[in-house]
Structures are given as C-alpha cells and as structure tokens.
Amino acid sequence: MRRAAVLIALALASSAACADEAARKAARETIERQIAALRRDDPAAAYAEAAPQIRSLFPSPETFLAMVEKGYAPIRRPRSYRFETGEETGADEIAQALSLQDDMGIDWVALYTLQRQSDGQWRITGCQLKKAPGEKA
C-alpha cells in the first residue's frame, strides 16, 4: 500500500512538472509571436498577444504600437534575443525573462509577465525593460 502511494505521488509530481513546462513553453510562444509581429510591422497581431487589461489601456493596435515604439523600442526589432528563466508567480501567471540586443548593439533585459486567460491562451500583462548589467545608462 505504501509503495502504491509513493508511486502515485511521483506520478503526480511528474505530471505537475510537465504541466509547468508546457505552460512556460506556451508563454514563451506568446512572446515570440508578439516579437515576430512587431518585426513585420503587424500591429494587430502584436496587439492580439496583449492581455485584455493592456488592450483596455491602448484602445487600438496603432496606439499600442506607438506605446511600444516610445517606451520599448529595443523589443520593436531586436537584433537578437534569447529566453532566460521563466517561473510561475501565481495561479495562471508566469514571469519570463528575456535577454536581447537592440539594433544598435546594446544589451537589454526584459521581464515579461503573462496570464493564462479563460480560453487557455497566455497573454502578456506587462514588460519591464532595463539595460543589461554592464551597459552604460
């Protein structure tokens, strides 16, 4: 009986780890879709990856794009980027770090927050952007 309980506990833990990894992968895919849309000048597709609370602040894809260009220029057309660690920060919430280099060769760190929506899709709820350690302010 004890052995069965241990096996069940291990199976549940393994299942939870797989679910966590699947959630992180889905969240990264959301960020990738938004970056791809920004690179190809598709404000509607980039806007679609934003959570409803973000879309309510910026009522059109064009106003959203203007905000990105003004305050988040490095993510508009990064020369390169790579995902760093991501972690669940709450029920249906993920924080995902991203290292990127802008078109001028300056390194940045972006911390995205995402939330799983009622339809199961992950949407971006925010992004904090700062120069990477060692870059001049």
CSV table of N, CA and C in Angstrom, one decimal:
chain,number,residue,atom,x,y,z
A,1,MET,N,0.8,-1.2,0.0
A,1,MET,CA,0.0,0.0,0.0
A,1,MET,C,0.9,1.3,0.0
A,2,ARG,N,1.9,1.2,0.8
A,2,ARG,CA,2.8,2.4,0.9
A,2,ARG,C,3.5,2.6,-0.4
A,3,ARG,N,3.9,1.5,-1.1
A,3,ARG,CA,4.6,1.6,-2.3
A,3,ARG,C,3.7,2.3,-3.4
A,4,ALA,N,2.4,1.9,-3.4
A,4,ALA,CA,1.4,2.5,-4.3
A,4,ALA,C,1.3,4.0,-4.1
A,5,ALA,N,1.3,4.4,-2.8
A,5,ALA,CA,1.1,5.8,-2.5
A,5,ALA,C,2.3,6.6,-3.0
A,6,VAL,N,3.5,6.0,-2.9
A,6,VAL,CA,4.7,6.6,-3.3
A,6,VAL,C,4.7,6.8,-4.9
A,7,LEU,N,4.3,5.7,-5.5
A,7,LEU,CA,4.2,5.7,-7.0
A,7,LEU,C,3.2,6.8,-7.5
A,8,ILE,N,2.1,6.9,-6.8
A,8,ILE,CA,1.1,7.9,-7.2
A,8,ILE,C,1.6,9.3,-6.9
A,9,ALA,N,2.3,9.5,-5.8
A,9,ALA,CA,2.9,10.8,-5.5
A,9,ALA,C,3.9,11.2,-6.6
A,10,LEU,N,4.8,10.2,-7.0
A,10,LEU,CA,5.8,10.5,-8.0
A,10,LEU,C,5.1,10.8,-9.4
A,11,ALA,N,4.1,10.1,-9.7
A,11,ALA,CA,3.4,10.3,-10.9
A,11,ALA,C,2.7,11.7,-10.9
A,12,LEU,N,2.1,12.1,-9.8
A,12,LEU,CA,1.5,13.4,-9.8
A,12,LEU,C,2.6,14.6,-9.8
A,13,ALA,N,3.7,14.4,-9.2
A,13,ALA,CA,4.8,15.4,-9.2
A,13,ALA,C,5.3,15.5,-10.6
A,14,SER,N,5.5,14.4,-11.3
A,14,SER,CA,6.0,14.4,-12.7
A,14,SER,C,5.0,15.0,-13.6
A,15,SER,N,3.7,14.8,-13.4
A,15,SER,CA,2.7,15.4,-14.2
A,15,SER,C,2.6,16.9,-14.0
A,16,ALA,N,2.8,17.4,-12.7
A,16,ALA,CA,2.8,18.8,-12.5
A,16,ALA,C,4.0,19.5,-13.1
A,17,ALA,N,5.2,18.8,-13.1
A,17,ALA,CA,6.4,19.4,-13.7
A,17,ALA,C,6.2,19.5,-15.2
A,18,CYS,N,5.6,18.5,-15.8
A,18,CYS,CA,5.3,18.6,-17.3
A,18,CYS,C,4.3,19.7,-17.6
A,19,ALA,N,3.3,19.8,-16.7
A,19,ALA,CA,2.3,20.9,-16.9
A,19,ALA,C,3.0,22.3,-16.8
A,20,ASP,N,3.9,22.4,-15.8
A,20,ASP,CA,4.6,23.7,-15.6
A,20,ASP,C,5.5,24.0,-16.8
A,21,GLU,N,6.2,23.0,-17.4
A,21,GLU,CA,7.0,23.2,-18.6
A,21,GLU,C,6.1,23.5,-19.8
A,22,ALA,N,5.0,22.9,-19.9
A,22,ALA,CA,4.1,23.2,-21.0
A,22,ALA,C,3.6,24.7,-20.9
A,23,ALA,N,3.3,25.1,-19.7
A,23,ALA,CA,2.8,26.5,-19.5
A,23,ALA,C,3.9,27.5,-19.9
A,24,ARG,N,5.1,27.2,-19.4
A,24,ARG,CA,6.3,28.1,-19.7
A,24,ARG,C,6.5,28.1,-21.2
A,25,LYS,N,6.4,27.0,-21.9
A,25,LYS,CA,6.6,26.9,-23.3
A,25,LYS,C,5.5,27.7,-24.0
A,26,ALA,N,4.3,27.6,-23.6
A,26,ALA,CA,3.2,28.4,-24.2
A,26,ALA,C,3.4,29.9,-24.0
A,27,ALA,N,3.8,30.3,-22.8
A,27,ALA,CA,4.1,31.7,-22.6
A,27,ALA,C,5.2,32.2,-23.5
A,28,ARG,N,6.3,31.4,-23.6
A,28,ARG,CA,7.4,31.9,-24.5
A,28,ARG,C,6.9,32.0,-25.9
A,29,GLU,N,6.0,31.1,-26.4
A,29,GLU,CA,5.5,31.2,-27.7
A,29,GLU,C,4.6,32.5,-27.9
A,30,THR,N,3.9,32.9,-26.9
A,30,THR,CA,3.2,34.1,-27.0
A,30,THR,C,4.1,35.3,-27.2
A,31,ILE,N,5.2,35.4,-26.4
A,31,ILE,CA,6.2,36.4,-26.6
A,31,ILE,C,6.8,36.4,-28.0
A,32,GLU,N,7.2,35.2,-28.4
A,32,GLU,CA,7.7,35.1,-29.8
A,32,GLU,C,6.8,35.6,-30.9
A,33,ARG,N,5.5,35.3,-30.7
A,33,ARG,CA,4.5,35.7,-31.7
A,33,ARG,C,4.4,37.3,-31.7
A,34,GLN,N,4.5,37.9,-30.5
A,34,GLN,CA,4.4,39.3,-30.5
A,34,GLN,C,5.7,40.0,-31.1
A,35,ILE,N,6.8,39.4,-30.7
A,35,ILE,CA,8.1,40.0,-31.3
A,35,ILE,C,8.1,39.8,-32.8
A,36,ALA,N,7.6,38.7,-33.3
A,36,ALA,CA,7.6,38.5,-34.8
A,36,ALA,C,6.6,39.4,-35.4
A,37,ALA,N,5.5,39.7,-34.8
A,37,ALA,CA,4.5,40.7,-35.3
A,37,ALA,C,5.1,42.1,-35.4
A,38,LEU,N,5.8,42.4,-34.3
A,38,LEU,CA,6.4,43.8,-34.3
A,38,LEU,C,7.5,43.9,-35.4
A,39,ARG,N,8.3,42.9,-35.6
A,39,ARG,CA,9.3,42.9,-36.6
A,39,ARG,C,8.7,43.0,-38.0
A,40,ARG,N,7.6,42.5,-38.2
A,40,ARG,CA,7.0,42.5,-39.6
A,40,ARG,C,6.0,43.7,-39.7
A,41,ASP,N,6.0,44.6,-38.8
A,41,ASP,CA,5.1,45.7,-38.8
A,41,ASP,C,3.6,45.3,-38.9
A,42,ASP,N,3.2,44.4,-38.0
A,42,ASP,CA,1.8,43.9,-37.9
A,42,ASP,C,1.3,44.3,-36.5
A,43,PRO,N,0.8,45.6,-36.4
A,43,PRO,CA,0.4,46.0,-35.0
A,43,PRO,C,-0.8,45.2,-34.5
A,44,ALA,N,-1.7,44.8,-35.4
A,44,ALA,CA,-2.9,44.0,-35.0
A,44,ALA,C,-2.5,42.7,-34.4
A,45,ALA,N,-1.5,42.0,-35.0
A,45,ALA,CA,-1.1,40.7,-34.4
A,45,ALA,C,-0.3,40.9,-33.1
A,46,ALA,N,0.5,41.9,-33.0
A,46,ALA,CA,1.2,42.2,-31.8
A,46,ALA,C,0.2,42.5,-30.7
A,47,TYR,N,-0.8,43.3,-31.0
A,47,TYR,CA,-1.8,43.7,-30.0
A,47,TYR,C,-2.6,42.5,-29.6
A,48,ALA,N,-2.8,41.6,-30.4
A,48,ALA,CA,-3.6,40.4,-30.1
A,48,ALA,C,-2.9,39.6,-29.0
A,49,GLU,N,-1.6,39.7,-28.8
A,49,GLU,CA,-0.9,38.9,-27.8
A,49,GLU,C,-0.9,39.6,-26.4
A,50,ALA,N,-1.5,40.8,-26.4
A,50,ALA,CA,-1.6,41.6,-25.1
A,50,ALA,C,-2.8,41.1,-24.4
A,51,ALA,N,-2.8,41.1,-23.1
A,51,ALA,CA,-3.9,40.8,-22.2
A,51,ALA,C,-5.0,41.8,-22.3
A,52,PRO,N,-6.2,41.5,-22.0
A,52,PRO,CA,-7.3,42.5,-22.1
A,52,PRO,C,-7.1,43.7,-21.3
A,53,GLN,N,-6.4,43.6,-20.1
A,53,GLN,CA,-6.2,44.8,-19.3
A,53,GLN,C,-5.2,45.8,-20.0
A,54,ILE,N,-4.3,45.2,-20.8
A,54,ILE,CA,-3.4,46.1,-21.6
A,54,ILE,C,-4.1,46.7,-22.8
A,55,ARG,N,-4.9,45.9,-23.4
A,55,ARG,CA,-5.7,46.4,-24.6
A,55,ARG,C,-6.7,47.5,-24.1
A,56,SER,N,-7.2,47.4,-22.9
A,56,SER,CA,-8.1,48.5,-22.4
A,56,SER,C,-7.3,49.8,-22.2
A,57,LEU,N,-6.0,49.8,-22.0
A,57,LEU,CA,-5.2,51.0,-21.8
A,57,LEU,C,-4.9,51.6,-23.2
A,58,PHE,N,-4.8,50.8,-24.2
A,58,PHE,CA,-4.4,51.2,-25.5
A,58,PHE,C,-5.5,50.7,-26.5
A,59,PRO,N,-6.5,51.5,-26.8
A,59,PRO,CA,-7.7,51.0,-27.4
A,59,PRO,C,-7.6,50.6,-28.9
A,60,SER,N,-6.4,50.7,-29.5
A,60,SER,CA,-6.3,50.3,-30.9
A,60,SER,C,-4.9,49.7,-31.1
A,61,PRO,N,-4.7,48.9,-32.1
A,61,PRO,CA,-3.4,48.4,-32.4
A,61,PRO,C,-2.4,49.5,-32.7
A,62,GLU,N,-2.8,50.6,-33.2
A,62,GLU,CA,-1.9,51.7,-33.6
A,62,GLU,C,-1.4,52.4,-32.3
A,63,THR,N,-2.3,52.6,-31.3
A,63,THR,CA,-1.9,53.2,-30.1
A,63,THR,C,-1.0,52.3,-29.3
A,64,PHE,N,-1.3,51.0,-29.4
A,64,PHE,CA,-0.4,50.0,-28.7
A,64,PHE,C,1.0,50.1,-29.4
A,65,LEU,N,1.1,50.1,-30.7
A,65,LEU,CA,2.4,50.2,-31.4
A,65,LEU,C,3.1,51.5,-31.0
A,66,ALA,N,2.4,52.6,-31.0
A,66,ALA,CA,3.0,53.8,-30.6
A,66,ALA,C,3.7,53.8,-29.2
A,67,MET,N,3.0,53.1,-28.3
A,67,MET,CA,3.5,52.9,-26.9
A,67,MET,C,4.8,52.1,-27.0
A,68,VAL,N,4.7,51.0,-27.7
A,68,VAL,CA,5.9,50.1,-27.8
A,68,VAL,C,7.1,50.9,-28.4
A,69,GLU,N,6.9,51.7,-29.5
A,69,GLU,CA,7.9,52.4,-30.1
A,69,GLU,C,8.5,53.5,-29.2
A,70,LYS,N,7.7,54.1,-28.4
A,70,LYS,CA,8.1,55.2,-27.5
A,70,LYS,C,8.8,54.6,-26.2
A,71,GLY,N,8.3,53.6,-25.6
A,71,GLY,CA,8.8,53.1,-24.3
A,71,GLY,C,9.5,51.8,-24.4
A,72,TYR,N,9.4,51.1,-25.5
A,72,TYR,CA,10.0,49.7,-25.5
A,72,TYR,C,10.7,49.5,-26.8
A,73,ALA,N,11.4,50.5,-27.4
A,73,ALA,CA,12.0,50.4,-28.7
A,73,ALA,C,12.9,49.2,-28.8
A,74,PRO,N,13.7,48.8,-27.8
A,74,PRO,CA,14.5,47.6,-28.0
A,74,PRO,C,13.8,46.3,-28.4
A,75,ILE,N,12.5,46.2,-28.0
A,75,ILE,CA,11.8,45.0,-28.3
A,75,ILE,C,11.1,45.1,-29.7
A,76,ARG,N,11.1,46.3,-30.2
A,76,ARG,CA,10.4,46.5,-31.5
A,76,ARG,C,11.0,45.7,-32.6
A,77,ARG,N,12.3,45.8,-32.7
A,77,ARG,CA,13.1,45.0,-33.7
A,77,ARG,C,14.4,44.6,-33.1
A,78,PRO,N,14.4,43.6,-32.2
A,78,PRO,CA,15.7,43.2,-31.6
A,78,PRO,C,16.6,42.6,-32.7
A,79,ARG,N,17.9,42.8,-32.5
A,79,ARG,CA,18.8,42.2,-33.4
A,79,ARG,C,18.9,40.7,-33.1
A,80,SER,N,18.8,40.4,-31.8
A,80,SER,CA,18.7,39.0,-31.3
A,80,SER,C,18.1,39.0,-30.0
A,81,TYR,N,17.6,37.8,-29.6
A,81,TYR,CA,17.1,37.6,-28.2
A,81,TYR,C,17.1,36.2,-27.8
A,82,ARG,N,17.1,35.9,-26.5
A,82,ARG,CA,17.1,34.6,-26.0
A,82,ARG,C,16.3,34.6,-24.7
A,83,PHE,N,15.6,33.5,-24.5
A,83,PHE,CA,14.8,33.3,-23.3
A,83,PHE,C,15.7,32.9,-22.2
A,84,GLU,N,15.5,33.5,-21.0
A,84,GLU,CA,16.2,33.1,-19.8
A,84,GLU,C,15.2,32.3,-18.9
A,85,THR,N,15.4,32.4,-17.7
A,85,THR,CA,14.5,31.6,-16.8
A,85,THR,C,13.1,32.2,-16.8
A,86,GLY,N,12.1,31.3,-16.7
A,86,GLY,CA,10.7,31.6,-16.5
A,86,GLY,C,10.2,30.9,-15.3
A,87,GLU,N,9.3,31.5,-14.6
A,87,GLU,CA,8.7,30.8,-13.4
A,87,GLU,C,7.3,31.2,-13.2
A,88,GLU,N,6.6,30.3,-12.6
A,88,GLU,CA,5.2,30.6,-12.3
A,88,GLU,C,5.2,31.5,-11.0
A,89,THR,N,4.5,32.6,-11.1
A,89,THR,CA,4.4,33.5,-10.0
A,89,THR,C,3.1,33.5,-9.2
A,90,GLY,N,2.2,32.7,-9.7
A,90,GLY,CA,0.9,32.6,-9.1
A,90,GLY,C,0.1,31.6,-9.9
A,91,ALA,N,-1.2,31.4,-9.5
A,91,ALA,CA,-2.1,30.6,-10.3
A,91,ALA,C,-2.3,31.2,-11.7
A,92,ASP,N,-1.9,30.5,-12.7
A,92,ASP,CA,-2.1,31.0,-14.1
A,92,ASP,C,-1.3,32.3,-14.4
A,93,GLU,N,-0.2,32.5,-13.7
A,93,GLU,CA,0.7,33.6,-14.0
A,93,GLU,C,2.1,33.2,-14.1
A,94,ILE,N,2.8,33.8,-15.1
A,94,ILE,CA,4.2,33.4,-15.4
A,94,ILE,C,5.0,34.7,-15.5
A,95,ALA,N,6.2,34.7,-15.0
A,95,ALA,CA,7.2,35.8,-15.3
A,95,ALA,C,8.3,35.1,-16.2
A,96,GLN,N,8.6,35.8,-17.3
A,96,GLN,CA,9.6,35.2,-18.3
A,96,GLN,C,10.6,36.3,-18.6
A,97,ALA,N,11.9,35.9,-18.3
A,97,ALA,CA,13.0,36.8,-18.6
A,97,ALA,C,13.5,36.6,-20.0
A,98,LEU,N,13.9,37.7,-20.6
A,98,LEU,CA,14.4,37.7,-22.0
A,98,LEU,C,15.6,38.6,-22.1
A,99,SER,N,16.7,38.1,-22.6
A,99,SER,CA,17.9,38.9,-22.9
A,99,SER,C,17.8,39.2,-24.4
A,100,LEU,N,18.1,40.5,-24.7
A,100,LEU,CA,18.0,40.9,-26.1
A,100,LEU,C,19.0,41.9,-26.4
A,101,GLN,N,19.3,42.1,-27.7
A,101,GLN,CA,20.2,43.1,-28.2
A,101,GLN,C,19.4,44.0,-29.2
A,102,ASP,N,19.5,45.3,-29.0
A,102,ASP,CA,18.8,46.2,-29.9
A,102,ASP,C,19.5,46.3,-31.2
A,103,ASP,N,19.0,47.1,-32.1
A,103,ASP,CA,19.6,47.3,-33.4
A,103,ASP,C,20.9,48.1,-33.4
A,104,MET,N,21.2,48.7,-32.2
A,104,MET,CA,22.4,49.5,-32.0
A,104,MET,C,23.5,48.6,-31.3
A,105,GLY,N,23.2,47.4,-31.0
A,105,GLY,CA,24.1,46.5,-30.3
A,105,GLY,C,24.1,46.6,-28.8
A,106,ILE,N,23.1,47.3,-28.2
A,106,ILE,CA,23.1,47.5,-26.8
A,106,ILE,C,22.3,46.3,-26.2
A,107,ASP,N,22.8,45.7,-25.1
A,107,ASP,CA,22.1,44.6,-24.5
A,107,ASP,C,21.1,45.1,-23.5
A,108,TRP,N,20.0,44.4,-23.4
A,108,TRP,CA,18.8,44.7,-22.6
A,108,TRP,C,18.3,43.4,-21.9
A,109,VAL,N,17.6,43.6,-20.8
A,109,VAL,CA,16.9,42.5,-20.1
A,109,VAL,C,15.4,42.9,-20.1
A,110,ALA,N,14.6,42.1,-20.5
A,110,ALA,CA,13.1,42.3,-20.4
A,110,ALA,C,12.5,41.3,-19.5
A,111,LEU,N,11.6,41.7,-18.6
A,111,LEU,CA,10.9,40.7,-17.8
A,111,LEU,C,9.4,40.9,-18.2
A,112,TYR,N,8.9,39.9,-18.8
A,112,TYR,CA,7.5,39.8,-19.2
A,112,TYR,C,6.7,39.1,-18.1
A,113,THR,N,5.5,39.6,-18.0
A,113,THR,CA,4.5,38.9,-17.1
A,113,THR,C,3.4,38.5,-18.1
A,114,LEU,N,2.9,37.3,-17.8
A,114,LEU,CA,1.8,36.7,-18.7
A,114,LEU,C,0.8,36.1,-17.8
A,115,GLN,N,-0.4,36.0,-18.3
A,115,GLN,CA,-1.5,35.4,-17.5
A,115,GLN,C,-2.3,34.5,-18.5
A,116,ARG,N,-2.6,33.3,-18.0
A,116,ARG,CA,-3.5,32.4,-18.8
A,116,ARG,C,-4.9,33.0,-18.7
A,117,GLN,N,-5.5,33.1,-19.9
A,117,GLN,CA,-6.9,33.7,-20.0
A,117,GLN,C,-7.9,32.5,-19.8
A,118,SER,N,-9.1,32.9,-19.7
A,118,SER,CA,-10.2,31.9,-19.5
A,118,SER,C,-10.3,30.9,-20.7
A,119,ASP,N,-9.8,31.3,-21.9
A,119,ASP,CA,-9.8,30.4,-23.1
A,119,ASP,C,-8.6,29.5,-23.1
A,120,GLY,N,-7.7,29.7,-22.1
A,120,GLY,CA,-6.5,28.8,-22.0
A,120,GLY,C,-5.3,29.5,-22.7
A,121,GLN,N,-5.4,30.6,-23.4
A,121,GLN,CA,-4.3,31.2,-24.0
A,121,GLN,C,-3.5,32.1,-23.1
A,122,TRP,N,-2.2,32.2,-23.3
A,122,TRP,CA,-1.4,33.1,-22.5
A,122,TRP,C,-1.3,34.4,-23.2
A,123,ARG,N,-1.5,35.5,-22.4
A,123,ARG,CA,-1.4,36.8,-22.9
A,123,ARG,C,-0.5,37.7,-22.0
A,124,ILE,N,0.2,38.6,-22.6
A,124,ILE,CA,1.2,39.5,-22.0
A,124,ILE,C,0.5,40.5,-21.1
A,125,THR,N,0.8,40.6,-19.9
A,125,THR,CA,0.2,41.6,-19.0
A,125,THR,C,1.2,42.8,-18.7
A,126,GLY,N,2.4,42.6,-19.0
A,126,GLY,CA,3.4,43.7,-18.7
A,126,GLY,C,4.8,43.3,-19.2
A,127,CYS,N,5.6,44.3,-19.2
A,127,CYS,CA,7.0,44.1,-19.6
A,127,CYS,C,7.8,45.2,-18.9
A,128,GLN,N,8.8,44.8,-18.2
A,128,GLN,CA,9.8,45.7,-17.6
A,128,GLN,C,11.1,45.6,-18.4
A,129,LEU,N,11.6,46.7,-18.8
A,129,LEU,CA,12.8,46.7,-19.7
A,129,LEU,C,13.9,47.5,-19.0
A,130,LYS,N,15.1,47.0,-19.0
A,130,LYS,CA,16.2,47.8,-18.5
A,130,LYS,C,17.5,47.3,-19.2
A,131,LYS,N,18.5,48.2,-19.2
A,131,LYS,CA,19.7,47.8,-19.8
A,131,LYS,C,20.4,46.7,-19.0
A,132,ALA,N,21.1,45.8,-19.8
A,132,ALA,CA,21.7,44.7,-19.1
A,132,ALA,C,22.8,45.2,-18.2
A,133,PRO,N,23.2,44.5,-17.2
A,133,PRO,CA,24.3,44.9,-16.3
A,133,PRO,C,25.5,45.1,-17.1
A,134,GLY,N,26.2,46.1,-16.8
A,134,GLY,CA,27.4,46.4,-17.6
A,134,GLY,C,27.2,47.4,-18.7
A,135,GLU,N,26.0,47.6,-19.2
A,135,GLU,CA,25.7,48.6,-20.2
A,135,GLU,C,25.6,50.0,-19.5
A,136,LYS,N,26.1,51.0,-20.2
A,136,LYS,CA,26.0,52.4,-19.7
A,136,LYS,C,24.6,52.9,-19.8
A,137,ALA,N,24.2,53.6,-18.7
A,137,ALA,CA,22.8,54.1,-18.6
A,137,ALA,C,22.6,55.2,-19.7
